[in-house]
Amino acid sequence: IRGFRIELGEIESAVSAHPAVQRSAIVVHEVTPADLRLVAYVVPDESAAAGLDWSSELRPHLKRLLPEYMVPSLYVALDELPLTANGKLDHRALPAPALDGGGKSLEYRAPETPAEGIVAGIWAEVLGVERVGLDDHFFDLGGHSLLATQVVSRLRSAFEVEVPLRHLFEAPTVEALAEAVVSLQQSGALLTRPRLELAPRDGHLPLSFAQQRLWFLDQLEPGSVAYNVPLVLRLEGELDWGVAARAVSEIVRRHEVLRTTFGRLEGQPVQRIARAQPVQFPLIDLSALETRVCEAEARRLMAAESHRSFDLEHGPVLRGGMVRLGEADTVVWLTIHHIATDGWSMGLLTRELTQLYGAFAAGRPSPLPELAVQYVDYAAWQRGWLKDEVLADEVAYWRQQLAGLPPVLALPTDRSRAQARSTRSDQHPFALDAEAAESLQALGRGTGSTLYMVLLAGFQTYLARLSGQGDLSVGSPIAGRTLLETEPLIGFFVNTLVLRGDLTGDPTFRELVGRVRHTV
């Protein structure tokens, strides 16, 4: 969920450890394909008080035991858990949760002003809840940073005003946010960017700045696989290869960027969109092999596929196929060049593939609405906006922000700094105990910061102590989808946010968290 691996059994154990809970079950509830919520179904113990607010009762308990992303946002009390004939949980018999944050203890106050009504309506749409009051807290209702970005894009469309993302952290209730938005309107912070419209298709189609960056790197290092984005889905159950291939072909038809190639015209890169046609989707059957050999061969095939380079000029920018490991064990893989996708897009792709396969397997047409705009429209919009004085101002801003930054981070190393860039790397996972995790969460709540901001401040502190430098910067990828129209598009929107940390003056860690929060 949102890129995090969720262990339902671990959550269930934590819920059941509460003295007021006799039994529990944790399920994932799909509010919309883009919004998945964790739901805790609890059977109260005999000692539990009648009418207990389970959200208020269980959240503090679970936050001590689990990371924030594994704490359910919805809670439902049942007399008993519904079971199937063989004693397993009957998911179909579970009642749908009320999308109100799991039982709020605050008394509902209805929006009073037009601005409050619009903000409440936007929250209800993004969070998938039926009713939002003036005192409701965005993050207590299940909000997170990606949903906050969607709220900001909708506020921009509704009020025609630029709303910085930090306003939602500083004013996380409907009443406070509506007041902040009205204040921005009165201060004259109106939209300065043009609206996103369909681009003419009779001329040369430009690349977005993000695409041109990757195109340039591909020209600099032809055949590099550094920007291959692989997706591997292992599926249990019978899978129809023909239906899967049709679903992938439909996704490529829907999203022009997946059938785009990148050439050169008069020294400048241009994109060309090919006509939609069925995608090559090979099937490799390994089911006759012994299990251990089959697994090893599948891993070898996936590794080899992810290290095949793309030809951006001739295409395609997407490859896919299927590996059959057994009668009910299948791997579906897709590899896309980063010039046509990003992390948000891979989530969209997975959801669309699931929806299309289900519809096609049942003999139904595609359930997905046609897209109002395509990625090339966004690229043309960006090129039309970021030019002349606007572009010069943006460049000048970042030159000023990064002026005087030390050229390298002086880390103590066991060898000399390499002269040539290398892609060699490794991963070193580690875990924080429950007490440390809760302390970090508490610090974030106390400073109005997300866990990300707290950890980033810690990372900057660590780098400062290792290097002895008080001035350093950290780059962080951000979604980059600041327009409502870009949310359903597959494409490369991600940008890099440069966070420059001032660690001079021996600040406390709490002060550092505040600085990071202000920068973000």
PDB file of C-alpha atoms in Angstrom, residues 25 52 63 115 206 290 315 447 461 504:
ATOM      1  CA  ALA A  25      -9.139  -9.691  11.361  1.00  0.00           C
ATOM      2  CA  LEU A  52     -16.373   1.929  22.724  1.00  0.00           C
ATOM      3  CA  LYS A  63       1.255   3.171  17.152  1.00  0.00           C
ATOM      4  CA  ALA A 115     -14.820  28.081   1.158  1.00  0.00           C
ATOM      5  CA  PRO A 206       8.362  18.443 -27.719  1.00  0.00           C
ATOM      6  CA  GLU A 290      11.666 -29.372 -11.178  1.00  0.00           C
ATOM      7  CA  GLY A 315      11.240   1.725 -29.604  1.00  0.00           C
ATOM      8  CA  THR A 447       6.623  19.528  15.469  1.00  0.00           C
ATOM      9  CA  THR A 461      22.644  15.333  11.125  1.00  0.00           C
ATOM     10  CA  THR A 504      25.613  25.501  11.867  1.00  0.00           C
TER      11      THR A 504
END
